[in-house]
Protein backbone atom coordinates (compact mmCIF):
# COMPACT_ATOMS: atom_id res chain seq x y z
CA UNK A 1 0.00 0.00 0.00
CA UNK A 2 1.00 3.59 -0.18
CA UNK A 3 2.94 9.54 -5.02
CA UNK A 4 5.76 10.45 -3.87
CA UNK A 5 4.89 13.34 -1.53
CA UNK A 6 1.12 13.45 -1.16
CA UNK A 7 0.70 17.22 -0.90
CA UNK A 8 -2.81 16.62 -2.24
CA UNK A 9 -4.89 13.81 -3.70
CA UNK A 10 -5.30 15.79 -6.88
CA UNK A 11 -1.52 16.02 -7.22
CA UNK A 12 -1.34 12.27 -6.83
CA UNK A 13 -4.15 11.72 -9.32
CA UNK A 14 -2.92 14.08 -12.02
CA UNK A 15 0.57 12.61 -12.23
CA UNK A 16 2.86 10.10 -10.66
CA UNK A 17 5.32 12.96 -10.38
CA UNK A 18 4.24 16.57 -10.00
CA UNK A 19 6.97 19.20 -10.19
CA UNK A 20 6.57 22.54 -8.42
CA UNK A 21 9.22 25.01 -7.39
CA UNK A 22 9.04 24.74 -3.62
CA UNK A 23 10.05 28.39 -3.14
CA UNK A 24 6.81 29.38 -4.89
CA UNK A 25 4.66 27.69 -2.24
CA UNK A 26 3.21 29.52 0.73
CA UNK A 27 5.28 29.15 3.88
CA UNK A 28 2.55 27.13 5.60
CA UNK A 29 -0.42 25.58 3.78
CA UNK A 30 -3.07 22.97 4.37
CA UNK A 31 -5.07 20.74 2.05
CA UNK A 32 -8.16 18.57 2.11
CA UNK A 33 -9.48 16.16 -0.48
CA UNK A 34 -11.89 13.39 -1.32
CA UNK A 35 -11.83 10.67 -3.95
CA UNK A 36 -14.08 7.82 -5.02
CA UNK A 37 -11.06 5.48 -4.91
CA UNK A 38 -7.65 6.19 -3.40
CA UNK A 39 -5.24 5.08 -6.14
CA UNK A 40 -1.50 5.06 -5.46
CA UNK A 41 0.91 3.93 -8.16
CA UNK A 42 -1.89 2.28 -10.09
CA UNK A 43 -3.29 0.29 -7.16
CA UNK A 44 -6.31 0.99 -4.93
CA UNK A 45 -5.29 1.61 -1.32
CA UNK A 46 -8.91 1.85 -0.11
CA UNK A 47 -10.31 -1.49 -1.32
CA UNK A 48 -11.97 0.43 -4.19
CA UNK A 49 -13.93 2.48 -1.64
CA UNK A 50 -14.07 6.27 -1.21
CA UNK A 51 -11.36 8.06 0.77
CA UNK A 52 -10.94 11.44 2.44
CA UNK A 53 -7.64 13.12 3.22
CA UNK A 54 -5.92 16.16 4.65
CA UNK A 55 -2.44 17.51 5.18
CA UNK A 56 -0.24 20.36 6.36
CA UNK A 57 2.91 21.58 4.59
CA UNK A 58 5.75 23.97 5.32
CA UNK A 59 7.96 25.37 2.55
CA UNK A 60 10.88 27.77 2.95
CA UNK A 61 12.17 30.19 0.32
CA UNK A 62 15.39 28.17 0.26
CA UNK A 63 13.56 25.21 -1.29
CA UNK A 64 13.34 23.10 1.87
CA UNK A 65 9.91 21.66 2.66
CA UNK A 66 8.30 19.29 5.15
CA UNK A 67 4.81 18.07 5.82
CA UNK A 68 2.38 15.37 6.77
CA UNK A 69 -0.64 13.84 5.01
CA UNK A 70 -3.41 11.54 6.31
CA UNK A 71 -5.81 9.49 4.17
CA UNK A 72 -8.55 7.01 5.03
CA UNK A 73 -8.30 3.42 3.79
CA UNK A 74 -11.18 1.07 3.04
CA UNK A 75 -14.59 1.06 4.65
CA UNK A 76 -16.66 -1.13 6.97
CA UNK A 77 -17.63 -3.44 4.09
CA UNK A 78 -13.99 -4.11 3.16
CA UNK A 79 -13.15 -5.13 6.71
CA UNK A 80 -10.38 -2.54 7.00
CA UNK A 81 -10.95 1.11 7.77
CA UNK A 82 -7.63 2.35 9.10
CA UNK A 83 -5.58 5.32 7.94
CA UNK A 84 -2.32 6.02 6.17
CA UNK A 85 -0.17 8.83 7.54
CA UNK A 86 2.80 10.12 5.55
CA UNK A 87 5.66 12.21 6.91
CA UNK A 88 8.03 13.78 4.41
CA UNK A 89 10.77 16.36 3.94
CA UNK A 90 12.89 17.39 1.02
CA UNK A 91 14.44 20.09 -1.09
CA UNK A 92 13.25 21.35 -4.46
CA UNK A 93 13.90 24.14 -6.89
CA UNK A 94 14.52 25.18 -10.48
CA UNK A 95 17.70 25.68 -12.50
CA UNK A 96 17.67 26.94 -16.10
CA UNK A 97 14.11 25.77 -16.60
CA UNK A 98 14.67 22.34 -15.07
CA UNK A 99 12.87 21.50 -11.82
CA UNK A 100 14.15 19.05 -9.23
CA UNK A 101 12.85 17.55 -5.99
CA UNK A 102 14.82 15.29 -3.63
CA UNK A 103 13.42 13.98 -0.35
CA UNK A 104 12.38 11.26 2.05
CA UNK A 105 8.89 9.99 2.89
CA UNK A 106 7.71 7.56 5.59
CA UNK A 107 4.39 5.69 5.30
CA UNK A 108 2.68 4.78 8.59
CA UNK A 109 -0.43 2.53 8.79
CA UNK A 110 -2.63 2.53 11.88
CA UNK A 111 -4.27 -0.88 11.46
CA UNK A 112 -1.74 -2.87 9.44
CA UNK A 113 0.95 -4.58 11.49
CA UNK A 114 4.50 -4.64 10.10
CA UNK A 115 3.56 -2.54 7.07
CA UNK A 116 5.32 0.80 7.63
CA UNK A 117 8.18 1.74 5.31
CA UNK A 118 10.24 4.71 4.06
CA UNK A 119 11.59 5.86 0.71
CA UNK A 120 14.02 8.36 -0.73
CA UNK A 121 12.80 9.92 -3.96
CA UNK A 122 14.21 12.03 -6.79
CA UNK A 123 12.05 13.87 -9.35
CA UNK A 124 13.06 16.04 -12.30
CA UNK A 125 11.06 17.94 -14.84
CA UNK A 126 11.25 20.29 -17.80
CA UNK A 127 8.16 22.04 -19.03
CA UNK A 128 5.27 19.59 -18.94
CA UNK A 129 7.52 16.53 -18.93
CA UNK A 130 8.66 14.78 -15.73
CA UNK A 131 10.48 11.67 -14.55
CA UNK A 132 11.02 10.27 -11.08
CA UNK A 133 12.25 7.37 -8.99
CA UNK A 134 11.67 6.23 -5.40
CA UNK A 135 13.83 3.71 -3.52
CA UNK A 136 12.75 1.84 -0.36
CA UNK A 137 15.42 2.35 2.30
CA UNK A 138 13.77 1.11 5.51
CA UNK A 139 10.83 -1.20 6.10
CA UNK A 140 8.94 -3.13 8.75
CA UNK A 141 7.32 -5.36 6.13
CA UNK A 142 7.89 -9.10 6.54
CA UNK A 143 10.69 -10.54 4.43
CA UNK A 144 9.55 -11.76 1.01
CA UNK A 145 6.28 -9.82 1.12
CA UNK A 146 7.24 -6.83 -1.03
CA UNK A 147 7.89 -3.23 0.12
CA UNK A 148 11.23 -4.27 1.57
CA UNK A 149 14.51 -2.40 1.28
CA UNK A 150 15.68 -2.16 -2.31
CA UNK A 151 12.28 -1.82 -4.01
CA UNK A 152 12.28 0.81 -6.78
CA UNK A 153 9.42 2.73 -8.38
CA UNK A 154 10.04 4.54 -11.70
CA UNK A 155 7.62 7.08 -13.16
CA UNK A 156 7.20 9.28 -16.20
CA UNK A 157 4.55 11.91 -16.92
CA UNK A 158 3.41 14.58 -19.34
CA UNK A 159 0.77 17.06 -18.25
CA UNK A 160 -0.80 20.39 -18.99
CA UNK A 161 -2.34 19.34 -22.31
CA UNK A 162 -5.09 21.91 -22.97
CA UNK A 163 -8.45 20.45 -23.99
CA UNK A 164 -10.44 23.69 -24.06
CA UNK A 165 -12.87 25.26 -21.59
CA UNK A 166 -10.11 25.13 -18.93
CA UNK A 167 -9.92 21.33 -19.04
CA UNK A 168 -6.46 19.76 -19.05
CA UNK A 169 -5.17 16.28 -19.78
CA UNK A 170 -2.22 14.59 -18.03
CA UNK A 171 -0.69 11.22 -18.91
CA UNK A 172 1.54 9.12 -16.67
CA UNK A 173 3.04 5.66 -16.37
CA UNK A 174 4.98 3.81 -13.72
CA UNK A 175 6.95 0.62 -13.13
CA UNK A 176 7.32 -0.95 -9.67
CA UNK A 177 10.10 -3.50 -9.13
CA UNK A 178 10.27 -5.37 -5.82
CA UNK A 179 13.40 -6.85 -4.29
CA UNK A 180 11.50 -9.85 -2.94
CA UNK A 181 13.13 -13.07 -1.75
CA UNK A 182 10.10 -15.13 -2.79
CA UNK A 183 10.58 -18.09 -5.11
CA UNK A 184 8.53 -16.26 -7.74
CA UNK A 185 8.66 -12.49 -7.79
CA UNK A 186 5.13 -11.86 -9.04
CA UNK A 187 4.91 -8.49 -7.26
CA UNK A 188 6.45 -6.44 -10.10
CA UNK A 189 3.94 -4.51 -12.21
CA UNK A 190 3.48 -1.48 -14.47
CA UNK A 191 0.57 0.92 -14.83
CA UNK A 192 -0.70 3.75 -17.00
CA UNK A 193 -3.03 6.61 -16.14
CA UNK A 194 -4.91 9.40 -17.91
CA UNK A 195 -6.38 12.34 -16.00
CA UNK A 196 -8.72 15.12 -17.06
CA UNK A 197 -8.91 18.05 -14.65
CA UNK A 198 -10.58 21.40 -14.25
CA UNK A 199 -9.93 23.53 -11.21
CA UNK A 200 -10.14 21.41 -8.05
CA UNK A 201 -11.78 18.45 -9.78
CA UNK A 202 -10.26 15.55 -11.70
CA UNK A 203 -11.43 12.39 -13.43
CA UNK A 204 -8.91 9.57 -13.83
CA UNK A 205 -8.69 6.33 -15.78
CA UNK A 206 -6.13 3.86 -14.41
CA UNK A 207 -4.96 0.51 -15.79
CA UNK A 208 -2.39 -1.67 -14.02
CA UNK A 209 -0.69 -4.90 -14.99
CA UNK A 210 -1.98 -7.82 -12.92
CA UNK A 211 0.33 -8.86 -10.08
CA UNK A 212 0.24 -9.87 -6.42
CA UNK A 213 -0.57 -6.24 -5.59
CA UNK A 214 -2.47 -4.99 -8.64
CA UNK A 215 -5.56 -6.27 -10.42
CA UNK A 216 -6.12 -5.80 -14.15
CA UNK A 217 -9.47 -4.01 -13.82
CA UNK A 218 -9.68 -0.52 -15.29
CA UNK A 219 -10.34 2.02 -12.52
CA UNK A 220 -12.49 5.12 -13.04
CA UNK A 221 -11.90 7.69 -10.30
CA UNK A 222 -13.37 11.13 -9.50
CA UNK A 223 -11.43 13.38 -7.11
CA UNK A 224 -11.65 16.79 -5.49
CA UNK A 225 -8.98 18.67 -3.56
CA UNK A 226 -8.27 22.18 -2.40
CA UNK A 227 -5.51 23.93 -0.47
CA UNK A 228 -5.50 27.03 1.70
mmCIF file of C-alpha atoms in Angstrom:
data_model
loop_
_atom_site.group_PDB
_atom_site.id
_atom_site.type_symbol
_atom_site.label_atom_id
_atom_site.label_comp_id
_atom_site.label_asym_id
_atom_site.label_seq_id
_atom_site.Cartn_x
_atom_site.Cartn_y
_atom_site.Cartn_z
ATOM 1 C CA UNK A 1 0.000 0.000 0.000
ATOM 2 C CA UNK A 2 1.003 3.594 -0.179
ATOM 3 C CA UNK A 3 2.937 9.539 -5.015
ATOM 4 C CA UNK A 4 5.758 10.447 -3.870
ATOM 5 C CA UNK A 5 4.893 13.337 -1.533
ATOM 6 C CA UNK A 6 1.123 13.454 -1.158
ATOM 7 C CA UNK A 7 0.702 17.218 -0.896
ATOM 8 C CA UNK A 8 -2.815 16.620 -2.237
ATOM 9 C CA UNK A 9 -4.885 13.806 -3.698
ATOM 10 C CA UNK A 10 -5.299 15.792 -6.884
ATOM 11 C CA UNK A 11 -1.515 16.024 -7.225
ATOM 12 C CA UNK A 12 -1.342 12.274 -6.826
ATOM 13 C CA UNK A 13 -4.146 11.720 -9.323
ATOM 14 C CA UNK A 14 -2.922 14.076 -12.017
ATOM 15 C CA UNK A 15 0.565 12.612 -12.233
ATOM 16 C CA UNK A 16 2.860 10.098 -10.657
ATOM 17 C CA UNK A 17 5.323 12.956 -10.378
ATOM 18 C CA UNK A 18 4.240 16.574 -9.997
ATOM 19 C CA UNK A 19 6.966 19.199 -10.189
ATOM 20 C CA UNK A 20 6.573 22.535 -8.418
ATOM 21 C CA UNK A 21 9.223 25.008 -7.392
ATOM 22 C CA UNK A 22 9.045 24.738 -3.620
ATOM 23 C CA UNK A 23 10.052 28.391 -3.143
ATOM 24 C CA UNK A 24 6.810 29.379 -4.890
ATOM 25 C CA UNK A 25 4.660 27.688 -2.244
ATOM 26 C CA UNK A 26 3.208 29.523 0.729
ATOM 27 C CA UNK A 27 5.277 29.148 3.883
ATOM 28 C CA UNK A 28 2.548 27.129 5.600
ATOM 29 C CA UNK A 29 -0.417 25.582 3.780
ATOM 30 C CA UNK A 30 -3.071 22.965 4.368
ATOM 31 C CA UNK A 31 -5.072 20.737 2.049
ATOM 32 C CA UNK A 32 -8.165 18.567 2.110
ATOM 33 C CA UNK A 33 -9.480 16.161 -0.479
ATOM 34 C CA UNK A 34 -11.893 13.387 -1.320
ATOM 35 C CA UNK A 35 -11.830 10.670 -3.951
ATOM 36 C CA UNK A 36 -14.085 7.817 -5.020
ATOM 37 C CA UNK A 37 -11.060 5.482 -4.915
ATOM 38 C CA UNK A 38 -7.649 6.191 -3.396
ATOM 39 C CA UNK A 39 -5.244 5.077 -6.138
ATOM 40 C CA UNK A 40 -1.496 5.064 -5.465
ATOM 41 C CA UNK A 41 0.911 3.927 -8.164
ATOM 42 C CA UNK A 42 -1.894 2.283 -10.091
ATOM 43 C CA UNK A 43 -3.291 0.286 -7.157
ATOM 44 C CA UNK A 44 -6.307 0.987 -4.927
ATOM 45 C CA UNK A 45 -5.292 1.614 -1.319
ATOM 46 C CA UNK A 46 -8.905 1.849 -0.111
ATOM 47 C CA UNK A 47 -10.309 -1.489 -1.319
ATOM 48 C CA UNK A 48 -11.969 0.428 -4.194
ATOM 49 C CA UNK A 49 -13.932 2.482 -1.639
ATOM 50 C CA UNK A 50 -14.067 6.267 -1.214
ATOM 51 C CA UNK A 51 -11.359 8.059 0.767
ATOM 52 C CA UNK A 52 -10.941 11.444 2.441
ATOM 53 C CA UNK A 53 -7.636 13.117 3.221
ATOM 54 C CA UNK A 54 -5.924 16.164 4.651
ATOM 55 C CA UNK A 55 -2.443 17.512 5.182
ATOM 56 C CA UNK A 56 -0.242 20.363 6.359
ATOM 57 C CA UNK A 57 2.911 21.576 4.592
ATOM 58 C CA UNK A 58 5.745 23.969 5.321
ATOM 59 C CA UNK A 59 7.956 25.370 2.552
ATOM 60 C CA UNK A 60 10.884 27.773 2.954
ATOM 61 C CA UNK A 61 12.173 30.192 0.317
ATOM 62 C CA UNK A 62 15.395 28.173 0.261
ATOM 63 C CA UNK A 63 13.563 25.207 -1.287
ATOM 64 C CA UNK A 64 13.342 23.104 1.867
ATOM 65 C CA UNK A 65 9.905 21.665 2.658
ATOM 66 C CA UNK A 66 8.303 19.293 5.149
ATOM 67 C CA UNK A 67 4.806 18.069 5.816
ATOM 68 C CA UNK A 68 2.376 15.370 6.771
ATOM 69 C CA UNK A 69 -0.645 13.844 5.014
ATOM 70 C CA UNK A 70 -3.408 11.537 6.311
ATOM 71 C CA UNK A 71 -5.805 9.494 4.173
ATOM 72 C CA UNK A 72 -8.548 7.010 5.033
ATOM 73 C CA UNK A 73 -8.296 3.424 3.794
ATOM 74 C CA UNK A 74 -11.182 1.072 3.035
ATOM 75 C CA UNK A 75 -14.593 1.057 4.650
ATOM 76 C CA UNK A 76 -16.665 -1.128 6.968
ATOM 77 C CA UNK A 77 -17.626 -3.444 4.094
ATOM 78 C CA UNK A 78 -13.995 -4.113 3.158
ATOM 79 C CA UNK A 79 -13.148 -5.132 6.714
ATOM 80 C CA UNK A 80 -10.380 -2.541 6.995
ATOM 81 C CA UNK A 81 -10.952 1.107 7.774
ATOM 82 C CA UNK A 82 -7.633 2.346 9.096
ATOM 83 C CA UNK A 83 -5.580 5.323 7.936
ATOM 84 C CA UNK A 84 -2.320 6.024 6.175
ATOM 85 C CA UNK A 85 -0.166 8.831 7.544
ATOM 86 C CA UNK A 86 2.796 10.122 5.547
ATOM 87 C CA UNK A 87 5.662 12.207 6.906
ATOM 88 C CA UNK A 88 8.031 13.778 4.406
ATOM 89 C CA UNK A 89 10.775 16.364 3.940
ATOM 90 C CA UNK A 90 12.889 17.394 1.019
ATOM 91 C CA UNK A 91 14.445 20.090 -1.090
ATOM 92 C CA UNK A 92 13.249 21.347 -4.459
ATOM 93 C CA UNK A 93 13.900 24.142 -6.887
ATOM 94 C CA UNK A 94 14.522 25.185 -10.476
ATOM 95 C CA UNK A 95 17.699 25.678 -12.497
ATOM 96 C CA UNK A 96 17.671 26.940 -16.099
ATOM 97 C CA UNK A 97 14.106 25.774 -16.601
ATOM 98 C CA UNK A 98 14.669 22.335 -15.070
ATOM 99 C CA UNK A 99 12.870 21.498 -11.824
ATOM 100 C CA UNK A 100 14.150 19.052 -9.227
ATOM 101 C CA UNK A 101 12.849 17.547 -5.993
ATOM 102 C CA UNK A 102 14.816 15.293 -3.630
ATOM 103 C CA UNK A 103 13.420 13.983 -0.351
ATOM 104 C CA UNK A 104 12.382 11.261 2.046
ATOM 105 C CA UNK A 105 8.891 9.987 2.892
ATOM 106 C CA UNK A 106 7.709 7.564 5.593
ATOM 107 C CA UNK A 107 4.388 5.688 5.301
ATOM 108 C CA UNK A 108 2.682 4.784 8.593
ATOM 109 C CA UNK A 109 -0.427 2.534 8.793
ATOM 110 C CA UNK A 110 -2.633 2.534 11.879
ATOM 111 C CA UNK A 111 -4.266 -0.881 11.455
ATOM 112 C CA UNK A 112 -1.745 -2.868 9.438
ATOM 113 C CA UNK A 113 0.948 -4.584 11.491
ATOM 114 C CA UNK A 114 4.498 -4.644 10.100
ATOM 115 C CA UNK A 115 3.560 -2.542 7.070
ATOM 116 C CA UNK A 116 5.323 0.803 7.630
ATOM 117 C CA UNK A 117 8.182 1.744 5.311
ATOM 118 C CA UNK A 118 10.237 4.705 4.064
ATOM 119 C CA UNK A 119 11.591 5.859 0.709
ATOM 120 C CA UNK A 120 14.022 8.357 -0.726
ATOM 121 C CA UNK A 121 12.803 9.922 -3.961
ATOM 122 C CA UNK A 122 14.207 12.030 -6.793
ATOM 123 C CA UNK A 123 12.051 13.868 -9.349
ATOM 124 C CA UNK A 124 13.061 16.039 -12.297
ATOM 125 C CA UNK A 125 11.062 17.944 -14.844
ATOM 126 C CA UNK A 126 11.255 20.292 -17.802
ATOM 127 C CA UNK A 127 8.160 22.044 -19.033
ATOM 128 C CA UNK A 128 5.270 19.594 -18.941
ATOM 129 C CA UNK A 129 7.518 16.529 -18.928
ATOM 130 C CA UNK A 130 8.658 14.779 -15.734
ATOM 131 C CA UNK A 131 10.485 11.675 -14.552
ATOM 132 C CA UNK A 132 11.021 10.268 -11.077
ATOM 133 C CA UNK A 133 12.253 7.366 -8.991
ATOM 134 C CA UNK A 134 11.670 6.229 -5.404
ATOM 135 C CA UNK A 135 13.830 3.706 -3.521
ATOM 136 C CA UNK A 136 12.754 1.841 -0.361
ATOM 137 C CA UNK A 137 15.418 2.351 2.304
ATOM 138 C CA UNK A 138 13.771 1.111 5.505
ATOM 139 C CA UNK A 139 10.833 -1.199 6.097
ATOM 140 C CA UNK A 140 8.936 -3.127 8.746
ATOM 141 C CA UNK A 141 7.315 -5.363 6.130
ATOM 142 C CA UNK A 142 7.894 -9.098 6.543
ATOM 143 C CA UNK A 143 10.689 -10.537 4.425
ATOM 144 C CA UNK A 144 9.547 -11.762 1.013
ATOM 145 C CA UNK A 145 6.277 -9.824 1.115
ATOM 146 C CA UNK A 146 7.236 -6.833 -1.026
ATOM 147 C CA UNK A 147 7.887 -3.229 0.120
ATOM 148 C CA UNK A 148 11.227 -4.272 1.573
ATOM 149 C CA UNK A 149 14.506 -2.400 1.279
ATOM 150 C CA UNK A 150 15.680 -2.164 -2.312
ATOM 151 C CA UNK A 151 12.276 -1.822 -4.006
ATOM 152 C CA UNK A 152 12.282 0.811 -6.784
ATOM 153 C CA UNK A 153 9.421 2.725 -8.383
ATOM 154 C CA UNK A 154 10.037 4.537 -11.703
ATOM 155 C CA UNK A 155 7.617 7.079 -13.160
ATOM 156 C CA UNK A 156 7.204 9.283 -16.199
ATOM 157 C CA UNK A 157 4.552 11.914 -16.919
ATOM 158 C CA UNK A 158 3.411 14.577 -19.335
ATOM 159 C CA UNK A 159 0.768 17.060 -18.247
ATOM 160 C CA UNK A 160 -0.796 20.386 -18.988
ATOM 161 C CA UNK A 161 -2.344 19.342 -22.310
ATOM 162 C CA UNK A 162 -5.090 21.912 -22.971
ATOM 163 C CA UNK A 163 -8.448 20.453 -23.994
ATOM 164 C CA UNK A 164 -10.437 23.687 -24.063
ATOM 165 C CA UNK A 165 -12.873 25.263 -21.595
ATOM 166 C CA UNK A 166 -10.112 25.134 -18.931
ATOM 167 C CA UNK A 167 -9.925 21.332 -19.036
ATOM 168 C CA UNK A 168 -6.458 19.761 -19.050
ATOM 169 C CA UNK A 169 -5.166 16.277 -19.778
ATOM 170 C CA UNK A 170 -2.221 14.590 -18.027
ATOM 171 C CA UNK A 171 -0.688 11.222 -18.915
ATOM 172 C CA UNK A 172 1.542 9.121 -16.674
ATOM 173 C CA UNK A 173 3.043 5.658 -16.375
ATOM 174 C CA UNK A 174 4.976 3.805 -13.715
ATOM 175 C CA UNK A 175 6.949 0.622 -13.127
ATOM 176 C CA UNK A 176 7.319 -0.955 -9.666
ATOM 177 C CA UNK A 177 10.096 -3.499 -9.133
ATOM 178 C CA UNK A 178 10.275 -5.375 -5.821
ATOM 179 C CA UNK A 179 13.402 -6.851 -4.287
ATOM 180 C CA UNK A 180 11.497 -9.852 -2.937
ATOM 181 C CA UNK A 181 13.126 -13.074 -1.748
ATOM 182 C CA UNK A 182 10.101 -15.126 -2.785
ATOM 183 C CA UNK A 183 10.578 -18.095 -5.115
ATOM 184 C CA UNK A 184 8.529 -16.264 -7.742
ATOM 185 C CA UNK A 185 8.659 -12.490 -7.791
ATOM 186 C CA UNK A 186 5.133 -11.859 -9.042
ATOM 187 C CA UNK A 187 4.912 -8.491 -7.263
ATOM 188 C CA UNK A 188 6.447 -6.439 -10.097
ATOM 189 C CA UNK A 189 3.945 -4.507 -12.208
ATOM 190 C CA UNK A 190 3.482 -1.482 -14.468
ATOM 191 C CA UNK A 191 0.569 0.922 -14.828
ATOM 192 C CA UNK A 192 -0.700 3.750 -17.005
ATOM 193 C CA UNK A 193 -3.028 6.614 -16.142
ATOM 194 C CA UNK A 194 -4.912 9.401 -17.912
ATOM 195 C CA UNK A 195 -6.383 12.342 -16.003
ATOM 196 C CA UNK A 196 -8.723 15.118 -17.059
ATOM 197 C CA UNK A 197 -8.909 18.048 -14.648
ATOM 198 C CA UNK A 198 -10.577 21.400 -14.249
ATOM 199 C CA UNK A 199 -9.931 23.529 -11.210
ATOM 200 C CA UNK A 200 -10.138 21.414 -8.045
ATOM 201 C CA UNK A 201 -11.782 18.447 -9.784
ATOM 202 C CA UNK A 202 -10.261 15.546 -11.701
ATOM 203 C CA UNK A 203 -11.433 12.388 -13.430
ATOM 204 C CA UNK A 204 -8.913 9.565 -13.825
ATOM 205 C CA UNK A 205 -8.687 6.330 -15.778
ATOM 206 C CA UNK A 206 -6.130 3.860 -14.406
ATOM 207 C CA UNK A 207 -4.963 0.511 -15.785
ATOM 208 C CA UNK A 208 -2.392 -1.671 -14.019
ATOM 209 C CA UNK A 209 -0.693 -4.901 -14.988
ATOM 210 C CA UNK A 210 -1.984 -7.820 -12.925
ATOM 211 C CA UNK A 211 0.325 -8.859 -10.080
ATOM 212 C CA UNK A 212 0.242 -9.875 -6.422
ATOM 213 C CA UNK A 213 -0.571 -6.239 -5.586
ATOM 214 C CA UNK A 214 -2.474 -4.993 -8.639
ATOM 215 C CA UNK A 215 -5.563 -6.272 -10.418
ATOM 216 C CA UNK A 216 -6.117 -5.796 -14.150
ATOM 217 C CA UNK A 217 -9.471 -4.006 -13.823
ATOM 218 C CA UNK A 218 -9.681 -0.515 -15.291
ATOM 219 C CA UNK A 219 -10.337 2.016 -12.518
ATOM 220 C CA UNK A 220 -12.486 5.116 -13.038
ATOM 221 C CA UNK A 221 -11.904 7.692 -10.304
ATOM 222 C CA UNK A 222 -13.373 11.126 -9.496
ATOM 223 C CA UNK A 223 -11.429 13.379 -7.110
ATOM 224 C CA UNK A 224 -11.649 16.787 -5.492
ATOM 225 C CA UNK A 225 -8.984 18.671 -3.563
ATOM 226 C CA UNK A 226 -8.267 22.182 -2.399
ATOM 227 C CA UNK A 227 -5.508 23.931 -0.472
ATOM 228 C CA UNK A 228 -5.497 27.027 1.702
#
